[in-house]
mmCIF file of C-alpha atoms in Angstrom:
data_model
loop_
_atom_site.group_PDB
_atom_site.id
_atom_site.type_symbol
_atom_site.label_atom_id
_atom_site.label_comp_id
_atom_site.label_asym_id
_atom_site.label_seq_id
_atom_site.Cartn_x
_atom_site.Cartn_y
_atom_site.Cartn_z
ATOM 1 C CA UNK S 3 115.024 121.008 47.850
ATOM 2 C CA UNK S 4 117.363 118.360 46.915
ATOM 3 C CA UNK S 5 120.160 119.319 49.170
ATOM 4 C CA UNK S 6 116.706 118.809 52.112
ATOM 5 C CA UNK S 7 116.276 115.366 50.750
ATOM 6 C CA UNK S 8 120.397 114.144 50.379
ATOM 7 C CA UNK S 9 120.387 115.458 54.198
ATOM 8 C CA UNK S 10 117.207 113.880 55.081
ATOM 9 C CA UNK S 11 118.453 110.638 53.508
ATOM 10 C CA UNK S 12 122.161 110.982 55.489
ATOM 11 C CA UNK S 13 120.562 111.292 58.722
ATOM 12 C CA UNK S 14 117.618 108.717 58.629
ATOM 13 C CA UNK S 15 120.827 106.318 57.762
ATOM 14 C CA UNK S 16 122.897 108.044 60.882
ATOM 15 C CA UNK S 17 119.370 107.772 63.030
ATOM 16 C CA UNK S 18 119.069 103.749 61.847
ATOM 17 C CA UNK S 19 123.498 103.177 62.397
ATOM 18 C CA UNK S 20 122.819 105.072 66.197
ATOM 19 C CA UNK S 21 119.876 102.521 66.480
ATOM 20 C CA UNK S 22 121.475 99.213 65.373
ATOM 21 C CA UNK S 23 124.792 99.920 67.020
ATOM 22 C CA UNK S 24 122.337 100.208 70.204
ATOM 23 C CA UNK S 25 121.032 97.036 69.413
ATOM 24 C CA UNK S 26 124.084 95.851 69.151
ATOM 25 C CA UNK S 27 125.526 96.505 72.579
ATOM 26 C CA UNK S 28 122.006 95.633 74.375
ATOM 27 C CA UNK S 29 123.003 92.571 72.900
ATOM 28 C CA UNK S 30 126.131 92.298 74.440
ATOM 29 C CA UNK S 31 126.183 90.547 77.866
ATOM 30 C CA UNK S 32 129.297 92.665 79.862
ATOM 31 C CA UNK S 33 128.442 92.815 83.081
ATOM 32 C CA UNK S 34 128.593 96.274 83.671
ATOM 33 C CA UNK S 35 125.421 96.884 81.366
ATOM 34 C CA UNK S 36 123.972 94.069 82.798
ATOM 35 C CA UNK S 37 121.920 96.160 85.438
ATOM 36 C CA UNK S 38 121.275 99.862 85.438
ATOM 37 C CA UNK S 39 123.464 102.377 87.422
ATOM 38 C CA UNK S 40 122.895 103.216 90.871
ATOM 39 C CA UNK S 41 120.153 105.844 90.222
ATOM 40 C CA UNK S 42 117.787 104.279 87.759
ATOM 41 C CA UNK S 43 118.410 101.563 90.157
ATOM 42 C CA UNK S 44 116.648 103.165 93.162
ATOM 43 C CA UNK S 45 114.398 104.208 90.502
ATOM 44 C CA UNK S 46 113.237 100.888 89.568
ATOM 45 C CA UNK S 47 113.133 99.354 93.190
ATOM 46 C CA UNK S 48 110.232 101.442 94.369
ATOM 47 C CA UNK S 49 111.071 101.694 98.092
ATOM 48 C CA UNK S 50 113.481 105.100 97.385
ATOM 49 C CA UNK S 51 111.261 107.854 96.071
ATOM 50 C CA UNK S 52 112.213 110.097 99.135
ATOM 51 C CA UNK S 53 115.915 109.114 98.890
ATOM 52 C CA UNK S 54 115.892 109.928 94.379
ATOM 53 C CA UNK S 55 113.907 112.978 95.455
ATOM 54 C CA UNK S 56 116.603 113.592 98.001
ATOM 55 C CA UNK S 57 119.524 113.078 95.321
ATOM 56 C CA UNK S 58 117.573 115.894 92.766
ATOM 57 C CA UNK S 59 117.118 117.839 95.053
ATOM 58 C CA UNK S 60 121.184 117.844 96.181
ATOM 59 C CA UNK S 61 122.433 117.639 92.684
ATOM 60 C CA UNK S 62 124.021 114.551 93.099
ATOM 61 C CA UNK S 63 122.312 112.486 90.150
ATOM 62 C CA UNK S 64 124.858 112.939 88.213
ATOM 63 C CA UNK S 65 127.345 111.663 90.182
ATOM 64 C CA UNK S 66 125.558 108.594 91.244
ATOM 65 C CA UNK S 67 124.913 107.894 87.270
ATOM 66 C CA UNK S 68 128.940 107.920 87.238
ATOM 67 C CA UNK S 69 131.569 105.296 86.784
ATOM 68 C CA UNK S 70 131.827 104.762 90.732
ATOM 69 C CA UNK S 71 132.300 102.080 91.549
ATOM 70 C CA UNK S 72 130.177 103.446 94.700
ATOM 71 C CA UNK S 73 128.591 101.210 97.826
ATOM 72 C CA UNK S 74 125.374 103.174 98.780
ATOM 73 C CA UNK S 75 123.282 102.356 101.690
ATOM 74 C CA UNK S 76 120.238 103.167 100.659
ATOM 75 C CA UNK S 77 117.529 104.149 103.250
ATOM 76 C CA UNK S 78 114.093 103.401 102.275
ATOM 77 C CA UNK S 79 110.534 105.437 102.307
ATOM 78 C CA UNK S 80 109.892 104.201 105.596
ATOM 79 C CA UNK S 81 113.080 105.536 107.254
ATOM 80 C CA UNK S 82 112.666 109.269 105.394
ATOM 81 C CA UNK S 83 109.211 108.947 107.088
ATOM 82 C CA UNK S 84 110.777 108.176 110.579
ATOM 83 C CA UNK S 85 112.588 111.456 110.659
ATOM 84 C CA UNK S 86 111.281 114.340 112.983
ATOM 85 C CA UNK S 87 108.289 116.157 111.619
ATOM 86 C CA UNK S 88 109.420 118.371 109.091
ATOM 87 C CA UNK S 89 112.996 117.946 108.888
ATOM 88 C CA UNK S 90 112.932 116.130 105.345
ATOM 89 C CA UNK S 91 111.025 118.965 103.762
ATOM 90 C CA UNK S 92 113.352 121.782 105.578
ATOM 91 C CA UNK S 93 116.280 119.739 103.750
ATOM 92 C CA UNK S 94 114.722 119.468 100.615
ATOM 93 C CA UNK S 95 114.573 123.513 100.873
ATOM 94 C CA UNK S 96 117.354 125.042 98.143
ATOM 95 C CA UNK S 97 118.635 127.121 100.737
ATOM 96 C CA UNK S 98 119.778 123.773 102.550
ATOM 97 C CA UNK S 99 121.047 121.940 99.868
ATOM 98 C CA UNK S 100 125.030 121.719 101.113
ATOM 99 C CA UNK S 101 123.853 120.086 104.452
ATOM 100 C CA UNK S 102 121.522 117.628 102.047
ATOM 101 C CA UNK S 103 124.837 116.863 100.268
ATOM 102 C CA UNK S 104 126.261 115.797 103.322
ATOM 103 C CA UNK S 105 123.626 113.813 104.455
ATOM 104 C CA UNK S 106 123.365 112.129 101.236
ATOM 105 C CA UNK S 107 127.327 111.456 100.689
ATOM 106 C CA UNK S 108 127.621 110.509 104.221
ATOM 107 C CA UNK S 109 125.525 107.410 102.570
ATOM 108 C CA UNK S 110 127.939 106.239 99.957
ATOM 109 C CA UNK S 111 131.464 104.634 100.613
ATOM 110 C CA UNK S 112 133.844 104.997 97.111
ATOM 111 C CA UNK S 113 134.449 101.679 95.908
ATOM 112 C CA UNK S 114 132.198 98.191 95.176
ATOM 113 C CA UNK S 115 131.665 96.865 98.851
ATOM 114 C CA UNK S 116 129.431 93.582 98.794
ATOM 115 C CA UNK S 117 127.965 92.614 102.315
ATOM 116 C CA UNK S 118 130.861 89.694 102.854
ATOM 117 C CA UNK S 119 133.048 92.055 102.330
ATOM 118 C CA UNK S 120 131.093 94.775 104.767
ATOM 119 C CA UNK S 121 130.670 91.819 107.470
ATOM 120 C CA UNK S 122 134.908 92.061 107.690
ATOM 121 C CA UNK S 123 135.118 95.783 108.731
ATOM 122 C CA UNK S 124 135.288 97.555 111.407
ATOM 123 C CA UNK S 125 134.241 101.004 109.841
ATOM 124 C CA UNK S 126 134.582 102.901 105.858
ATOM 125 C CA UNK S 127 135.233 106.129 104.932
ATOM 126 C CA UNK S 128 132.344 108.002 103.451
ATOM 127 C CA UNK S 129 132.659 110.091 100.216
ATOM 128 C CA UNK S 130 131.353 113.298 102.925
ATOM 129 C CA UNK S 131 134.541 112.027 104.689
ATOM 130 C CA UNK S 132 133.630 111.267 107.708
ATOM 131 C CA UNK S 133 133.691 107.150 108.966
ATOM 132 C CA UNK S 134 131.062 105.326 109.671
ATOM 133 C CA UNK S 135 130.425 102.220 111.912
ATOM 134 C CA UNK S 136 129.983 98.393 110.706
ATOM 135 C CA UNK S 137 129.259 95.973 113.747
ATOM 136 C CA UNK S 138 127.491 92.698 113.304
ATOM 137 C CA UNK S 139 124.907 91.883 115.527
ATOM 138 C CA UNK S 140 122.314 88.650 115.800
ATOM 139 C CA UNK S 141 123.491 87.865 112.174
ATOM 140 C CA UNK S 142 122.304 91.268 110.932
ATOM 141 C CA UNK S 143 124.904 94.079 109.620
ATOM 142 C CA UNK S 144 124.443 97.491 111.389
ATOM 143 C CA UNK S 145 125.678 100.949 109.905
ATOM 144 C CA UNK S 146 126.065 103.157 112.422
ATOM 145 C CA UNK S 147 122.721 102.529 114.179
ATOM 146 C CA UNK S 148 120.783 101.211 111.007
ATOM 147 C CA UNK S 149 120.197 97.507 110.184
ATOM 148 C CA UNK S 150 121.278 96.339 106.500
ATOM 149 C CA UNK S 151 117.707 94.977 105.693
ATOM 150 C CA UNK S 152 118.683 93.961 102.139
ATOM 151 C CA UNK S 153 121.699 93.598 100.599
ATOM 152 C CA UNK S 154 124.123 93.373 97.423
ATOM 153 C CA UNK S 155 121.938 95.167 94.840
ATOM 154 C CA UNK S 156 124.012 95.237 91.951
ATOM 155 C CA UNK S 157 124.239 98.013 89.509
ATOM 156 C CA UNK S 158 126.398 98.973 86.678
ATOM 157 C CA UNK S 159 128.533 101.205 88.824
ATOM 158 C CA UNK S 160 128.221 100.173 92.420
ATOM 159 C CA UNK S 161 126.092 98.037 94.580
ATOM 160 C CA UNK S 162 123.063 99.536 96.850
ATOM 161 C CA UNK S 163 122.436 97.953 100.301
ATOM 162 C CA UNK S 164 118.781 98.812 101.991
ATOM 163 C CA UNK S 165 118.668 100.358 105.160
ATOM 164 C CA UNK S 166 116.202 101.132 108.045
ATOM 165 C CA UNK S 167 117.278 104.247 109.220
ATOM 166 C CA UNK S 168 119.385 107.726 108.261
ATOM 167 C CA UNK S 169 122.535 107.870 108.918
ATOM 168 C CA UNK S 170 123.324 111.301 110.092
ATOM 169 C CA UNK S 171 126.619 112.601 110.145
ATOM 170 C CA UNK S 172 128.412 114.137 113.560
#
């Protein structure tokens, strides 16, 4: 019984050191824990349930929740929705999960690319390794044939620009 209460004792003190060193760094102001990572990010905006439900079902949260840095371009509900009649919920089948993969990583260039940045190239190499295409047209950035609709969300580990359309790779 008093061995129960010594340990009981040690970890209530580890439990309240875990919480005020987490206090602690909320409290600190590095930018990197500024905003959340790219996932809780997507999370949070409210526009990307189909594309987080996309990224479960792929396997790739974990990898968006990593260091990165990563440039996603994010397409919203609305272009999930604009996809042929039942191909979203044949790729969300298990069985189809590698060509979800590279569907998804066709979406996200390795590396923190902010739009100014974007606006000076000609095309990026996707982490699913193929290129894709950035033109500029009446002011608006185009990837492949999607229009940028929103751009330079920052997160901890990469920046998420909003797009109107899937990209689909070749």
């Amino acid at each position: 019984m008093i061995a129960f209460k010594a340990a009981t004792r040690w970890m209530g003190a580890g439990v309240a050191g875990l919480m005020l060193a987490g206090a602690v760094q909320a409290g600190s102001h590095d930018e990197a824990h500024d905003h959340p990572d790219i996932v809780d990010t997507a999370v949070a905006a409210g526009q990307f349930e189909t594309l987080v439900a996309a990224v479960e079902a792929a396997g790739l949260v974990d990898t968006l929740k990593g260091e990165g840095p990563f440039t996603v371009f994010a397409p919203t509900d609305e272009a999930f929705a604009a996809l042929p009649e039942g191909t979203l919920n044949e790729l969300l089948m298990p069985e189809n999960q590698e060509t979800l993969q590279a569907i998804l990583t066709y979406h996200v260039v390795a590396g923190k690319v902010m739009a100014e940045d974007a606006m000076g190239l000609d095309s990026a190499e996707t982490v699913q390794g193929q290129e894709i295409t950035i033109t500029t047209q009446d002011g608006s950035v185009m990837i492949n044939e999607a229009t940028v609709i929103q751009a330079d969300i920052e997160a901890s580990n990469g920046v998420i620009h909003v797009i109107d359309a899937v990209l689909l790779p070749e």
